Coordinates of C-alpha atoms in Angstrom, one line a residue:
M251 CA 0.0 0.2 0.2
A252 CA 1.3 3.1 -0.9
D253 CA 1.9 6.6 1.6
V254 CA -1.2 8.7 2.3
F255 CA -0.7 12.6 3.8
I256 CA -3.0 14.1 4.7
V257 CA -2.6 17.6 3.5
G258 CA -6.2 19.8 4.4
I259 CA -8.6 20.1 6.9
G260 CA -12.1 21.7 7.7
V261 CA -14.5 22.1 10.1
H262 CA -17.9 23.8 10.8
P263 CA -18.5 24.1 14.5
F264 CA -20.0 22.1 16.3
G265 CA -23.3 23.0 18.8
R266 CA -26.4 24.3 16.6
T267 CA -26.4 26.8 14.1
E268 CA -30.3 27.7 13.2
G269 CA -30.8 28.7 9.1
R270 CA -27.5 26.0 8.5
S271 CA -28.8 22.6 7.3
G272 CA -26.1 19.3 8.0
L273 CA -25.2 19.4 4.4
Q274 CA -24.3 23.2 4.2
Q275 CA -22.5 22.7 7.3
G276 CA -20.2 19.6 5.4
A277 CA -19.6 22.1 2.0
F278 CA -18.8 24.7 5.1
A279 CA -15.8 22.4 6.1
I280 CA -15.0 21.0 2.1
R281 CA -14.5 24.7 1.2
Q282 CA -12.0 25.5 4.3
A283 CA -10.5 22.0 3.2
L284 CA -9.4 23.0 -0.2
D285 CA -8.3 26.2 1.1
D286 CA -6.5 25.6 3.5
A287 CA -5.3 22.7 0.8
G288 CA -4.6 25.4 -1.2
L289 CA -7.4 23.5 -4.0
D290 CA -10.5 23.1 -5.6
W291 CA -13.1 21.6 -5.6
G292 CA -12.2 20.7 -9.2
D293 CA -9.5 18.6 -8.3
M294 CA -10.9 17.0 -6.7
Q295 CA -11.3 13.2 -8.0
F296 CA -12.8 11.4 -5.5
G297 CA -14.6 11.6 -1.8
F298 CA -16.3 9.4 0.7
G299 CA -19.0 11.1 2.6
G300 CA -21.3 10.2 6.0
S301 CA -24.5 11.7 7.5
D302 CA -26.9 9.6 10.1
S303 CA -30.0 12.0 10.0
A304 CA -29.5 15.3 7.4
G305 CA -29.4 13.4 4.0
N306 CA -27.1 11.5 1.4
A307 CA -23.6 12.6 1.4
D308 CA -23.1 12.8 -2.4
T309 CA -25.4 16.0 -1.9
V310 CA -23.1 18.1 -0.6
V311 CA -22.3 18.4 -5.3
N312 CA -25.6 20.7 -4.9
E313 CA -23.0 23.3 -2.7
M314 CA -19.5 22.6 -4.6
G315 CA -20.4 22.2 -8.2
L316 CA -21.5 19.4 -10.5
T317 CA -18.2 17.9 -11.8
G318 CA -19.3 15.0 -12.2
L319 CA -17.2 13.7 -9.2
P320 CA -17.8 10.1 -7.9
I321 CA -18.6 9.6 -4.4
I322 CA -19.2 7.5 -1.7
N323 CA -22.3 7.4 1.2
V324 CA -20.9 6.2 4.5
R325 CA -23.5 5.7 7.0
N326 CA -21.4 3.5 10.7
G327 CA -22.9 3.8 13.2
C328 CA -20.2 6.4 15.4
A329 CA -17.8 5.5 13.6
T330 CA -19.8 6.4 10.0
G331 CA -16.2 8.8 9.5
G332 CA -14.1 7.3 10.1
S333 CA -14.8 4.7 7.9
A334 CA -14.6 7.9 5.5
L335 CA -11.4 8.0 5.9
I336 CA -11.1 4.1 6.0
G337 CA -12.7 4.1 1.9
A338 CA -10.9 7.1 1.3
W339 CA -7.9 6.6 2.4
Q340 CA -8.0 3.3 0.3
G341 CA -8.3 5.2 -2.9
I342 CA -5.1 6.9 -2.1
A343 CA -3.2 4.2 -0.8
S344 CA -4.8 1.4 -3.8
C345 CA -2.5 4.4 -6.5
Q346 CA -6.0 4.1 -8.0
Y347 CA -6.5 7.8 -7.3
D348 CA -4.0 11.5 -5.6
L349 CA -6.7 13.8 -4.2
G350 CA -9.7 12.7 -2.1
V351 CA -12.4 13.6 0.5
A352 CA -13.0 12.2 3.1
F353 CA -16.4 13.9 4.9
G354 CA -19.1 14.2 7.0
F355 CA -21.7 15.9 8.8
D356 CA -24.6 16.2 10.9
K357 CA -28.0 18.1 11.7
H358 CA -29.3 16.0 14.5
P359 CA -33.2 16.6 16.5
R360 CA -32.3 17.5 19.7
G361 CA -33.2 14.7 22.5
A362 CA -32.2 11.5 22.7
F363 CA -30.9 9.8 19.5
N364 CA -34.1 7.9 18.3
A365 CA -32.6 4.5 17.3
M366 CA -35.2 1.6 17.1
P367 CA -34.9 -2.3 17.7
A368 CA -35.8 -3.6 14.2
E369 CA -32.8 -1.7 12.6
Y370 CA -30.7 -3.6 14.5
S371 CA -32.1 -6.8 14.2
L372 CA -33.2 -6.5 18.2
P373 CA -36.9 -7.7 19.1
D374 CA -39.8 -5.0 20.2
W375 CA -39.0 -6.3 23.7
Y376 CA -35.4 -5.2 24.2
G377 CA -37.2 -0.9 23.1
E378 CA -40.0 -1.6 25.1
A379 CA -37.5 -2.3 28.4
G380 CA -35.6 1.1 27.6
M381 CA -32.1 -0.2 26.8
M382 CA -32.2 1.4 23.4
V383 CA -31.7 4.7 25.2
T384 CA -28.4 4.3 25.5
T385 CA -27.4 6.4 28.3
Q386 CA -29.4 2.8 30.1
F387 CA -27.1 0.5 28.5
F388 CA -23.6 2.7 29.3
A389 CA -24.9 3.4 32.2
M390 CA -25.6 -0.8 33.2
K391 CA -22.0 -1.3 31.5
L392 CA -20.2 1.5 33.4
Q393 CA -21.4 0.1 36.7
R394 CA -20.7 -3.6 36.2
Y395 CA -16.8 -1.8 35.4
M396 CA -16.7 0.8 38.0
A397 CA -17.7 -2.9 40.2
Q398 CA -15.1 -4.7 39.0
H399 CA -12.4 -2.4 38.9
G400 CA -12.8 -0.2 41.2
I401 CA -13.6 3.2 39.9
T402 CA -15.6 6.1 41.6
P403 CA -17.9 8.7 40.3
T404 CA -14.9 10.9 41.0
A405 CA -12.4 9.6 38.3
L406 CA -16.4 10.6 36.0
G407 CA -15.9 13.7 37.1
R408 CA -11.9 13.7 36.8
V409 CA -12.9 12.8 32.9
A410 CA -15.8 15.3 32.4
Q411 CA -14.4 18.7 34.3
K412 CA -11.2 17.8 31.7
A413 CA -12.9 17.1 28.8
F414 CA -14.5 21.2 29.9
D415 CA -11.3 23.0 30.3
N416 CA -9.8 21.6 26.5
G417 CA -12.6 22.3 25.2
A418 CA -12.3 26.1 26.2
H419 CA -9.7 26.6 24.0
A420 CA -10.6 24.7 21.1
P421 CA -12.9 27.1 18.4
H422 CA -14.8 24.3 17.1
A423 CA -16.3 23.1 20.3
W424 CA -19.7 23.6 21.7
R425 CA -19.3 23.3 25.1
R426 CA -16.2 26.7 26.0
S427 CA -17.1 27.3 29.2
P428 CA -15.0 25.3 32.6
V429 CA -16.9 23.7 35.2
D430 CA -15.3 22.7 38.5
L431 CA -15.7 18.8 39.6
E432 CA -18.0 19.7 43.0
T433 CA -20.8 20.8 40.4
I434 CA -20.4 17.8 37.8
L435 CA -20.8 15.5 40.6
S436 CA -23.7 17.2 42.2
S437 CA -25.1 18.1 38.8
Q438 CA -28.2 16.1 37.7
M439 CA -28.4 12.8 37.6
I440 CA -29.2 11.7 33.8
S441 CA -28.2 7.2 34.6
D442 CA -26.4 6.6 37.8
P443 CA -23.5 6.4 38.1
L444 CA -23.7 9.1 35.0
T445 CA -25.1 13.1 35.7
K446 CA -25.8 15.3 33.1
Y447 CA -22.1 17.0 32.1
M448 CA -21.1 13.4 31.4
F449 CA -22.7 13.0 29.0
C450 CA -22.3 14.0 25.3
S451 CA -25.4 15.7 23.4
P452 CA -26.4 15.5 19.9
A453 CA -25.6 18.3 17.7
E454 CA -24.9 19.4 14.9
G455 CA -21.0 19.6 12.7
G456 CA -19.0 19.0 9.9
V457 CA -15.8 17.9 9.1
A458 CA -13.4 17.7 5.7
L459 CA -9.6 16.2 5.0
I460 CA -8.0 16.7 1.9
L461 CA -6.0 13.3 1.5
A462 CA -3.7 13.0 -1.0
S463 CA -0.5 10.6 -2.6
E464 CA 3.3 11.0 -1.3
Q465 CA 3.9 12.2 -4.6
K466 CA 1.0 15.1 -5.3
A467 CA 1.5 16.2 -1.0
R468 CA 5.6 16.7 -2.2
Q469 CA 5.0 18.8 -4.9
L470 CA 1.8 20.6 -2.6
G471 CA 4.5 21.0 0.3
R472 CA 2.0 19.4 2.4
D473 CA 3.7 16.0 3.1
R474 CA 4.0 16.0 7.1
I475 CA 1.1 14.4 8.3
R476 CA 1.3 10.6 7.1
I477 CA -2.0 8.5 7.6
K478 CA 0.3 4.9 8.9
A479 CA -2.8 3.0 9.8
A480 CA -7.1 3.2 9.2
V481 CA -8.8 0.5 10.9
T482 CA -12.4 -0.8 11.1
R483 CA -13.9 -4.5 12.9
T484 CA -17.5 -5.6 14.4
R485 CA -17.3 -7.1 17.7
P486 CA -15.9 -10.9 18.1
P487 CA -18.5 -13.3 20.2
G488 CA -18.8 -13.5 23.5
S489 CA -18.6 -9.3 23.3
F490 CA -20.8 -6.7 25.4
E491 CA -22.5 -3.5 22.9
V492 CA -23.8 -1.8 22.4
F493 CA -27.9 -3.0 21.8
S494 CA -27.1 -6.4 22.8
P495 CA -29.5 -7.8 24.2
S496 CA -27.9 -11.0 26.3
L497 CA -24.4 -11.1 28.4
S498 CA -22.4 -14.4 27.2
I499 CA -21.0 -16.2 29.6
E500 CA -17.9 -16.8 28.4
R501 CA -16.8 -13.6 27.9
G502 CA -15.1 -12.6 24.8
G503 CA -12.5 -9.5 23.3
A504 CA -14.3 -6.1 22.0
P505 CA -13.9 -4.9 18.8
T506 CA -12.4 -2.1 19.8
L507 CA -9.3 -4.3 21.5
L508 CA -9.3 -6.0 17.8
A509 CA -9.3 -2.5 15.8
S510 CA -6.3 -1.5 18.3
A511 CA -4.0 -4.8 17.9
A512 CA -4.9 -3.9 14.2
A513 CA -3.6 -0.1 13.9
F514 CA -0.2 -0.9 16.0
D515 CA 0.6 -3.2 13.5
M516 CA -0.3 -1.6 11.0
A517 CA 1.3 1.0 12.5
G518 CA 4.8 -1.0 13.8
I519 CA 4.4 0.8 17.0
G520 CA 2.5 0.3 20.1
P521 CA 0.3 1.9 23.4
D522 CA 3.4 3.7 24.9
D523 CA 4.4 5.2 21.1
I524 CA 1.4 7.7 20.7
D525 CA 2.1 11.5 22.0
V526 CA -1.4 12.0 21.4
A527 CA -5.3 10.7 21.5
Q528 CA -8.5 11.1 20.7
L529 CA -10.5 8.1 22.3
Q530 CA -14.7 7.7 22.4
D531 CA -16.6 9.4 24.8
T532 CA -19.5 9.4 24.2
E533 CA -20.3 9.6 28.2
S534 CA -17.6 9.8 30.9
G535 CA -16.8 6.3 31.5
A536 CA -17.2 5.5 27.6
E537 CA -13.1 7.3 27.8
I538 CA -11.8 5.2 31.1
M539 CA -13.5 2.3 29.8
H540 CA -11.8 3.0 26.3
M541 CA -8.5 3.8 28.0
A542 CA -7.8 0.0 28.5
E543 CA -10.0 -1.5 25.6
N544 CA -6.8 1.2 23.2
G545 CA -4.3 -0.3 25.5
F546 CA -3.1 2.9 26.8
C547 CA -3.6 1.9 30.7
G548 CA -4.6 -2.0 32.6
D549 CA -8.5 -1.9 33.7
G550 CA -8.7 0.1 36.8
E551 CA -4.8 2.0 36.7
Q552 CA -7.1 4.9 34.9
E553 CA -8.3 5.8 38.7
E554 CA -4.3 6.6 39.2
W555 CA -4.8 8.0 36.1
L556 CA -7.6 10.9 36.4
A557 CA -5.9 11.9 39.9
E558 CA -2.0 12.1 38.6
G559 CA -3.7 13.8 35.4
W560 CA -1.5 11.6 33.0
S561 CA -4.2 12.6 30.1
R562 CA -4.1 16.4 30.6
I563 CA -3.1 18.1 28.0
D564 CA 0.7 17.9 30.2
G565 CA 0.3 14.9 30.9
K566 CA 1.6 11.9 29.6
L567 CA -0.3 11.1 26.9
P568 CA -3.2 13.6 26.5
I569 CA -6.8 12.4 25.5
N570 CA -8.8 14.1 23.8
T571 CA -7.5 17.3 24.0
D572 CA -10.0 19.4 22.3
G573 CA -12.7 18.7 24.6
G574 CA -13.6 15.7 22.6
C575 CA -17.9 14.8 22.5
L576 CA -18.4 15.7 26.2
A577 CA -17.5 19.4 25.1
C578 CA -17.9 19.2 21.0
G579 CA -20.8 17.7 21.7
E580 CA -21.5 15.0 18.7
P581 CA -22.8 15.1 14.8
I582 CA -22.0 11.4 13.8
G583 CA -21.1 12.0 10.8
A584 CA -18.5 13.9 12.1
S585 CA -17.3 13.3 15.2
G586 CA -15.4 10.5 14.1
L587 CA -13.3 13.1 11.7
R588 CA -13.5 15.7 14.6
Q589 CA -10.8 13.6 16.1
V590 CA -8.6 13.1 13.4
Y591 CA -8.6 17.0 11.8
E592 CA -7.9 17.4 16.2
N593 CA -5.1 15.5 15.6
V594 CA -3.7 16.8 13.1
V595 CA -3.8 20.0 14.6
Q596 CA -1.3 18.7 17.7
L597 CA 1.0 17.5 15.2
R598 CA 1.2 20.3 13.5
G599 CA 1.8 22.3 16.5
S600 CA -1.1 24.9 16.0
G601 CA -2.9 24.7 18.7
G602 CA -3.0 27.4 20.6
G603 CA -3.9 27.2 24.2
R604 CA -4.8 23.2 24.3
Q605 CA -1.1 22.4 22.3
V606 CA 0.7 19.4 23.7
P607 CA 4.2 20.7 24.9
G608 CA 6.6 18.9 23.5
E609 CA 6.5 18.8 19.2
P610 CA 3.6 15.4 19.6
K611 CA 5.0 13.1 16.3
T612 CA 2.4 10.4 16.8
G613 CA -1.9 10.7 16.8
Y614 CA -4.0 8.5 17.8
T615 CA -8.1 8.3 17.1
H616 CA -10.4 5.8 18.6
V617 CA -14.4 6.0 16.9
Y618 CA -17.2 3.1 18.6
G619 CA -20.4 3.1 17.4
A620 CA -23.6 0.4 18.1
P621 CA -23.9 -2.6 17.2
G622 CA -20.5 -2.5 18.1
I623 CA -18.0 -1.4 15.7
S624 CA -14.5 0.8 16.5
G625 CA -12.6 3.0 13.7
V626 CA -8.5 3.0 14.7
T627 CA -5.9 6.0 12.8
I628 CA -2.5 6.9 13.8
L629 CA -1.2 10.1 12.3
E630 CA 2.4 10.1 12.3
R631 CA 4.7 13.5 11.5

């Protein structure tokens, strides 16, 4: 496989933007990425785009221009954006193209995600029992993890506190005000043990990345940020994931374990080689569990990590440097690409108040979605 570089990045601010459709937010991000790369829409040879609630991604040509561009629509749960990137990466790594765009956008209605059991091959009773409400599922899974590994509610609060501290320095974040630990812990309980500040919210936003072959990247003078690995995996036997109707007696692995191992193998490096990481944090407990599943610590060690500040901007492995989903919200089509956008910002050294010190050289992203799919990318400067 040939080397692939990210030569342009763009983002439409996350949150709520009245009067602008999700599609228009995606087009905004594409234009920004093209400007960043010094390219025009007509230079694009193909695209992969994702959206869950804001229409087919290929209709972005109505905003960008009718050039006959081949665009593949992607819809893969919360892993939609990461999957769009993988498709674009494969198009260039296979030497079929020299330039392409991966983009994602969404504009979710207010309130919780409204998934239907039949869409996930589940019986109606599963929804009637309330398990399609992801806040309940995440809380239930987290309760089990906390009991097994000694994680406290204080650790959950510290994850959220870090997120809002980081989001204050990210212009694209939705929640840009710090929230103190006591306020987080004493706020309204949504699903025990998770309070309202420990959950992300469905949101709006768009992200676009321009990818190029090594030759084209050198011509553009943008051959710095290389994609070293890009993989997705689904759940193996015995895993317990979102919308699982049962828990196997014989426990197995998890999609994140598979995706992480495959990505590190592809990149030829290990967890200790990563300088900055963006992990799926649909709620505080997700970040904690994913720290271990991605190989950055052992189960239960997160309590010390968070108490010591090791995952903060100046810690030994900064995690979710723009505030993650907790501060940015989650527009499904754009969220995974936002993680990659943030890592490019960090590897370029342009993070401002959230910039990781010491000139980071490797960036790791992890996205996780229903009904148990995980995507991982590794970037290298």
